[in-house]
Amino acid sequence: AYSQGSQAGTFNTSARPTSPINPPVKPEKSANYEIGFKIARPRLRIEGAIFYTDFTDLQTSTVVQDPITHRLSTTVINAKGAENYGGELSVAYTPVVDLNVHAGVGYTHARYKKFPNASVNLIDGDHVLTNQIEDFSGLQIERAPDWTANLGLDYTAHIDTGSLVLAGSGNYVSSYYPRTATYDPDTH
């Protein structure tokens, strides 16, 4: 599949609109490519896909402080370019009647291609300095873990005229960078 996406530009109205730290936000555009497969048998289903998405002017949020009022607010800014690619695989299996097992794994390499004006908060002793600029080019996109996985099973026990479903599941999410946290240049 191939698709294109867009998200309208906007203005940051929670802060002073004329402030130089709050320029208008450009529209976000993306080009998306995906190829996948599905296999279904009586007791087995397997699905998989690989994908690539190229972003132009990716919209991302940050916390800034107005230089006059010192009020903190969340604003939206543009990363000039970003991309993500990866794949996912899921399997569902019914080894015996009323017992279902399912598992999945996904990998996503999501990185800013060009983001030289990322606004961050720096630690300076006991104080947090807002509106600091860092170059995030090549770094992981916020809230985008590289790896995710899940495993689960359920069993249906038939009791008189009803049934009882016993289920359990677990998931794994690799570390990711929440840019809303305070940025420490010594650890990044």
PDB file of C-alpha atoms in Angstrom:
ATOM      1  CA  ALA A   1       0.000   0.000   0.000  1.00  0.00           C
ATOM      2  CA  TYR A   2       1.038   3.591  -0.573  1.00  0.00           C
ATOM      3  CA  SER A   3      -0.648   6.571   1.027  1.00  0.00           C
ATOM      4  CA  GLN A   4      -0.030  10.201   1.771  1.00  0.00           C
ATOM      5  CA  GLY A   5      -1.086  12.021   4.894  1.00  0.00           C
ATOM      6  CA  SER A   6      -1.207  15.557   6.147  1.00  0.00           C
ATOM      7  CA  GLN A   7      -2.050  17.489   9.262  1.00  0.00           C
ATOM      8  CA  ALA A   8      -2.977  21.154   9.015  1.00  0.00           C
ATOM      9  CA  GLY A   9      -0.662  23.849  10.276  1.00  0.00           C
ATOM     10  CA  THR A  10      -1.651  25.792  13.360  1.00  0.00           C
ATOM     11  CA  PHE A  11      -0.812  28.652  15.682  1.00  0.00           C
ATOM     12  CA  ASN A  12       0.191  28.308  19.330  1.00  0.00           C
ATOM     13  CA  THR A  13      -2.535  30.301  21.043  1.00  0.00           C
ATOM     14  CA  SER A  14      -1.704  29.297  24.622  1.00  0.00           C
ATOM     15  CA  ALA A  15       1.339  31.570  24.561  1.00  0.00           C
ATOM     16  CA  ARG A  16       1.718  35.100  23.217  1.00  0.00           C
ATOM     17  CA  PRO A  17       1.122  34.711  19.454  1.00  0.00           C
ATOM     18  CA  THR A  18       3.577  37.482  18.567  1.00  0.00           C
ATOM     19  CA  SER A  19       6.423  35.977  20.574  1.00  0.00           C
ATOM     20  CA  PRO A  20       9.458  35.028  18.436  1.00  0.00           C
ATOM     21  CA  ILE A  21       9.553  31.638  20.172  1.00  0.00           C
ATOM     22  CA  ASN A  22       6.086  30.825  18.778  1.00  0.00           C
ATOM     23  CA  PRO A  23       6.191  31.024  14.990  1.00  0.00           C
ATOM     24  CA  PRO A  24       3.260  29.548  13.021  1.00  0.00           C
ATOM     25  CA  VAL A  25       3.388  25.747  12.775  1.00  0.00           C
ATOM     26  CA  LYS A  26       3.713  24.418   9.220  1.00  0.00           C
ATOM     27  CA  PRO A  27       1.489  21.603   7.934  1.00  0.00           C
ATOM     28  CA  GLU A  28       2.854  18.095   8.544  1.00  0.00           C
ATOM     29  CA  LYS A  29       3.053  15.797   5.530  1.00  0.00           C
ATOM     30  CA  SER A  30       3.895  12.111   5.245  1.00  0.00           C
ATOM     31  CA  ALA A  31       4.429   9.500   2.563  1.00  0.00           C
ATOM     32  CA  ASN A  32       3.680   5.956   3.738  1.00  0.00           C
ATOM     33  CA  TYR A  33       4.660   2.615   2.209  1.00  0.00           C
ATOM     34  CA  GLU A  34       3.611  -0.777   3.563  1.00  0.00           C
ATOM     35  CA  ILE A  35       3.674  -4.365   2.382  1.00  0.00           C
ATOM     36  CA  GLY A  36       2.239  -7.243   4.355  1.00  0.00           C
ATOM     37  CA  PHE A  37       0.765 -10.719   4.368  1.00  0.00           C
ATOM     38  CA  LYS A  38      -1.871 -12.806   6.147  1.00  0.00           C
ATOM     39  CA  ILE A  39      -1.971 -16.583   6.421  1.00  0.00           C
ATOM     40  CA  ALA A  40      -5.041 -18.288   7.880  1.00  0.00           C
ATOM     41  CA  ARG A  41      -5.384 -21.987   8.639  1.00  0.00           C
ATOM     42  CA  PRO A  42      -8.021 -23.668  10.829  1.00  0.00           C
ATOM     43  CA  ARG A  43      -5.889 -23.385  14.013  1.00  0.00           C
ATOM     44  CA  LEU A  44      -3.234 -20.872  12.983  1.00  0.00           C
ATOM     45  CA  ARG A  45      -3.154 -17.244  11.844  1.00  0.00           C
ATOM     46  CA  ILE A  46       0.030 -15.387  10.966  1.00  0.00           C
ATOM     47  CA  GLU A  47       0.159 -11.728   9.947  1.00  0.00           C
ATOM     48  CA  GLY A  48       3.153  -9.585   9.148  1.00  0.00           C
ATOM     49  CA  ALA A  49       4.065  -6.275   7.591  1.00  0.00           C
ATOM     50  CA  ILE A  50       7.008  -4.002   6.901  1.00  0.00           C
ATOM     51  CA  PHE A  51       6.614  -0.259   6.527  1.00  0.00           C
ATOM     52  CA  TYR A  52       8.385   3.028   5.844  1.00  0.00           C
ATOM     53  CA  THR A  53       7.073   6.537   6.554  1.00  0.00           C
ATOM     54  CA  ASP A  54       8.799   9.759   5.529  1.00  0.00           C
ATOM     55  CA  PHE A  55       7.689  12.934   7.342  1.00  0.00           C
ATOM     56  CA  THR A  56       8.136  16.535   6.302  1.00  0.00           C
ATOM     57  CA  ASP A  57       7.647  19.204   8.993  1.00  0.00           C
ATOM     58  CA  LEU A  58       6.664  16.671  11.671  1.00  0.00           C
ATOM     59  CA  GLN A  59       4.626  18.435  14.369  1.00  0.00           C
ATOM     60  CA  THR A  60       5.899  17.826  17.884  1.00  0.00           C
ATOM     61  CA  SER A  61       5.083  19.449  21.228  1.00  0.00           C
ATOM     62  CA  THR A  62       7.371  21.032  23.771  1.00  0.00           C
ATOM     63  CA  VAL A  63       7.116  23.110  26.945  1.00  0.00           C
ATOM     64  CA  VAL A  64       8.276  26.726  26.691  1.00  0.00           C
ATOM     65  CA  GLN A  65       8.346  29.694  29.033  1.00  0.00           C
ATOM     66  CA  ASP A  66       7.180  33.092  27.858  1.00  0.00           C
ATOM     67  CA  PRO A  67      10.145  35.486  28.280  1.00  0.00           C
ATOM     68  CA  ILE A  68       7.895  38.311  29.557  1.00  0.00           C
ATOM     69  CA  THR A  69       5.209  36.621  31.683  1.00  0.00           C
ATOM     70  CA  HIS A  70       7.380  33.580  32.613  1.00  0.00           C
ATOM     71  CA  ARG A  71       4.257  31.455  32.153  1.00  0.00           C
ATOM     72  CA  LEU A  72       4.905  27.850  31.045  1.00  0.00           C
ATOM     73  CA  SER A  73       2.852  26.486  28.174  1.00  0.00           C
ATOM     74  CA  THR A  74       2.904  23.582  25.760  1.00  0.00           C
ATOM     75  CA  THR A  75       3.519  24.605  22.180  1.00  0.00           C
ATOM     76  CA  VAL A  76       3.809  22.785  18.882  1.00  0.00           C
ATOM     77  CA  ILE A  77       6.915  23.126  16.724  1.00  0.00           C
ATOM     78  CA  ASN A  78       8.090  21.513  13.486  1.00  0.00           C
ATOM     79  CA  ALA A  79      10.937  19.047  13.082  1.00  0.00           C
ATOM     80  CA  LYS A  80      12.132  19.617   9.515  1.00  0.00           C
ATOM     81  CA  GLY A  81      12.209  15.906   8.706  1.00  0.00           C
ATOM     82  CA  ALA A  82      11.686  12.510  10.284  1.00  0.00           C
ATOM     83  CA  GLU A  83      11.306   8.899   9.212  1.00  0.00           C
ATOM     84  CA  ASN A  84      10.264   5.633  10.665  1.00  0.00           C
ATOM     85  CA  TYR A  85      10.521   2.127   9.330  1.00  0.00           C
ATOM     86  CA  GLY A  86      10.168  -1.326  10.715  1.00  0.00           C
ATOM     87  CA  GLY A  87       8.010  -4.369  10.799  1.00  0.00           C
ATOM     88  CA  GLU A  88       5.610  -6.387  12.871  1.00  0.00           C
ATOM     89  CA  LEU A  89       4.622 -10.022  13.136  1.00  0.00           C
ATOM     90  CA  SER A  90       1.719 -11.597  15.017  1.00  0.00           C
ATOM     91  CA  VAL A  91       0.746 -15.228  15.486  1.00  0.00           C
ATOM     92  CA  ALA A  92      -2.482 -16.683  16.886  1.00  0.00           C
ATOM     93  CA  TYR A  93      -2.652 -20.420  17.535  1.00  0.00           C
ATOM     94  CA  THR A  94      -5.360 -22.732  18.907  1.00  0.00           C
ATOM     95  CA  PRO A  95      -3.549 -25.933  19.946  1.00  0.00           C
ATOM     96  CA  VAL A  96      -6.728 -27.513  21.384  1.00  0.00           C
ATOM     97  CA  VAL A  97     -10.380 -26.511  21.442  1.00  0.00           C
ATOM     98  CA  ASP A  98     -11.041 -23.570  23.829  1.00  0.00           C
ATOM     99  CA  LEU A  99      -7.336 -22.691  24.275  1.00  0.00           C
ATOM    100  CA  ASN A 100      -5.945 -19.740  22.311  1.00  0.00           C
ATOM    101  CA  VAL A 101      -2.381 -18.458  22.337  1.00  0.00           C
ATOM    102  CA  HIS A 102      -1.307 -15.225  20.674  1.00  0.00           C
ATOM    103  CA  ALA A 103       2.003 -13.413  20.386  1.00  0.00           C
ATOM    104  CA  GLY A 104       3.355 -10.437  18.528  1.00  0.00           C
ATOM    105  CA  VAL A 105       6.539  -8.476  18.067  1.00  0.00           C
ATOM    106  CA  GLY A 106       7.179  -5.128  16.425  1.00  0.00           C
ATOM    107  CA  TYR A 107      10.250  -3.088  15.568  1.00  0.00           C
ATOM    108  CA  THR A 108      10.105   0.616  14.713  1.00  0.00           C
ATOM    109  CA  HIS A 109      13.157   2.719  13.902  1.00  0.00           C
ATOM    110  CA  ALA A 110      11.723   6.239  14.352  1.00  0.00           C
ATOM    111  CA  ARG A 111      14.263   9.051  14.098  1.00  0.00           C
ATOM    112  CA  TYR A 112      14.382  12.759  13.400  1.00  0.00           C
ATOM    113  CA  LYS A 113      16.228  13.251  10.129  1.00  0.00           C
ATOM    114  CA  LYS A 114      16.674  16.984  10.644  1.00  0.00           C
ATOM    115  CA  PHE A 115      15.641  18.791  13.818  1.00  0.00           C
ATOM    116  CA  PRO A 116      18.291  21.442  14.595  1.00  0.00           C
ATOM    117  CA  ASN A 117      15.956  23.672  16.634  1.00  0.00           C
ATOM    118  CA  ALA A 118      14.508  21.288  19.237  1.00  0.00           C
ATOM    119  CA  SER A 119      13.356  23.187  22.306  1.00  0.00           C
ATOM    120  CA  VAL A 120      14.371  21.444  25.526  1.00  0.00           C
ATOM    121  CA  ASN A 121      14.509  22.055  29.256  1.00  0.00           C
ATOM    122  CA  LEU A 122      17.983  21.928  30.820  1.00  0.00           C
ATOM    123  CA  ILE A 123      18.969  21.165  34.407  1.00  0.00           C
ATOM    124  CA  ASP A 124      21.125  23.862  36.006  1.00  0.00           C
ATOM    125  CA  GLY A 125      21.690  22.751  39.582  1.00  0.00           C
ATOM    126  CA  ASP A 126      18.291  22.977  41.272  1.00  0.00           C
ATOM    127  CA  HIS A 127      16.760  25.048  38.477  1.00  0.00           C
ATOM    128  CA  VAL A 128      15.196  24.064  35.171  1.00  0.00           C
ATOM    129  CA  LEU A 129      16.041  26.298  32.224  1.00  0.00           C
ATOM    130  CA  THR A 130      13.337  26.287  29.565  1.00  0.00           C
ATOM    131  CA  ASN A 131      13.522  27.336  25.900  1.00  0.00           C
ATOM    132  CA  GLN A 132      16.992  25.899  25.346  1.00  0.00           C
ATOM    133  CA  ILE A 133      17.803  24.804  21.789  1.00  0.00           C
ATOM    134  CA  GLU A 134      19.453  21.466  20.954  1.00  0.00           C
ATOM    135  CA  ASP A 135      20.043  19.583  17.712  1.00  0.00           C
ATOM    136  CA  PHE A 136      17.972  16.377  17.795  1.00  0.00           C
ATOM    137  CA  SER A 137      18.901  15.354  14.235  1.00  0.00           C
ATOM    138  CA  GLY A 138      19.371  11.573  14.177  1.00  0.00           C
ATOM    139  CA  LEU A 139      17.833  11.057  17.636  1.00  0.00           C
ATOM    140  CA  GLN A 140      14.867   8.844  18.500  1.00  0.00           C
ATOM    141  CA  ILE A 141      11.440  10.425  18.029  1.00  0.00           C
ATOM    142  CA  GLU A 142       9.707  11.059  21.336  1.00  0.00           C
ATOM    143  CA  ARG A 143       7.420   8.328  22.657  1.00  0.00           C
ATOM    144  CA  ALA A 144       8.490   5.901  19.904  1.00  0.00           C
ATOM    145  CA  PRO A 145      10.038   2.738  21.387  1.00  0.00           C
ATOM    146  CA  ASP A 146      12.160   0.589  19.085  1.00  0.00           C
ATOM    147  CA  TRP A 147      10.721  -2.736  20.286  1.00  0.00           C
ATOM    148  CA  THR A 148       7.299  -3.883  21.447  1.00  0.00           C
ATOM    149  CA  ALA A 149       6.119  -7.421  22.138  1.00  0.00           C
ATOM    150  CA  ASN A 150       3.084  -9.140  23.586  1.00  0.00           C
ATOM    151  CA  LEU A 151       2.106 -12.638  24.650  1.00  0.00           C
ATOM    152  CA  GLY A 152      -1.238 -13.884  25.853  1.00  0.00           C
ATOM    153  CA  LEU A 153      -3.491 -16.873  26.206  1.00  0.00           C
ATOM    154  CA  ASP A 154      -7.066 -17.580  27.088  1.00  0.00           C
ATOM    155  CA  TYR A 155      -8.966 -20.712  27.996  1.00  0.00           C
ATOM    156  CA  THR A 156     -12.738 -21.123  27.963  1.00  0.00           C
ATOM    157  CA  ALA A 157     -14.106 -23.450  30.641  1.00  0.00           C
ATOM    158  CA  HIS A 158     -17.678 -24.585  30.031  1.00  0.00           C
ATOM    159  CA  ILE A 159     -19.749 -24.599  33.228  1.00  0.00           C
ATOM    160  CA  ASP A 160     -23.362 -25.812  33.156  1.00  0.00           C
ATOM    161  CA  THR A 161     -25.193 -23.444  30.803  1.00  0.00           C
ATOM    162  CA  GLY A 162     -22.453 -20.825  30.721  1.00  0.00           C
ATOM    163  CA  SER A 163     -18.729 -20.495  30.351  1.00  0.00           C
ATOM    164  CA  LEU A 164     -15.826 -18.948  32.199  1.00  0.00           C
ATOM    165  CA  VAL A 165     -12.921 -17.414  30.281  1.00  0.00           C
ATOM    166  CA  LEU A 166      -9.546 -17.410  32.016  1.00  0.00           C
ATOM    167  CA  ALA A 167      -7.038 -15.109  30.348  1.00  0.00           C
ATOM    168  CA  GLY A 168      -3.583 -13.738  30.909  1.00  0.00           C
ATOM    169  CA  SER A 169      -1.369 -11.432  28.928  1.00  0.00           C
ATOM    170  CA  GLY A 170       1.837  -9.474  29.127  1.00  0.00           C
ATOM    171  CA  ASN A 171       3.641  -6.944  27.039  1.00  0.00           C
ATOM    172  CA  TYR A 172       7.083  -5.441  26.662  1.00  0.00           C
ATOM    173  CA  VAL A 173       8.021  -1.955  25.520  1.00  0.00           C
ATOM    174  CA  SER A 174      11.684  -0.991  25.096  1.00  0.00           C
ATOM    175  CA  SER A 175      12.956   2.296  26.454  1.00  0.00           C
ATOM    176  CA  TYR A 176      12.047   5.461  24.636  1.00  0.00           C
ATOM    177  CA  TYR A 177      12.684   9.138  24.997  1.00  0.00           C
ATOM    178  CA  PRO A 178       9.840  11.259  26.391  1.00  0.00           C
ATOM    179  CA  ARG A 179      11.007  14.707  25.398  1.00  0.00           C
ATOM    180  CA  THR A 180       8.654  16.221  27.958  1.00  0.00           C
ATOM    181  CA  ALA A 181      11.144  15.127  30.590  1.00  0.00           C
ATOM    182  CA  THR A 182      13.967  17.477  31.513  1.00  0.00           C
ATOM    183  CA  TYR A 183      16.884  17.136  29.102  1.00  0.00           C
ATOM    184  CA  ASP A 184      20.296  16.497  30.604  1.00  0.00           C
ATOM    185  CA  PRO A 185      23.099  16.878  28.034  1.00  0.00           C
ATOM    186  CA  ASP A 186      25.408  14.686  30.156  1.00  0.00           C
ATOM    187  CA  THR A 187      23.118  11.661  29.676  1.00  0.00           C
ATOM    188  CA  HIS A 188      22.067  12.110  26.023  1.00  0.00           C
TER     189      HIS A 188
END
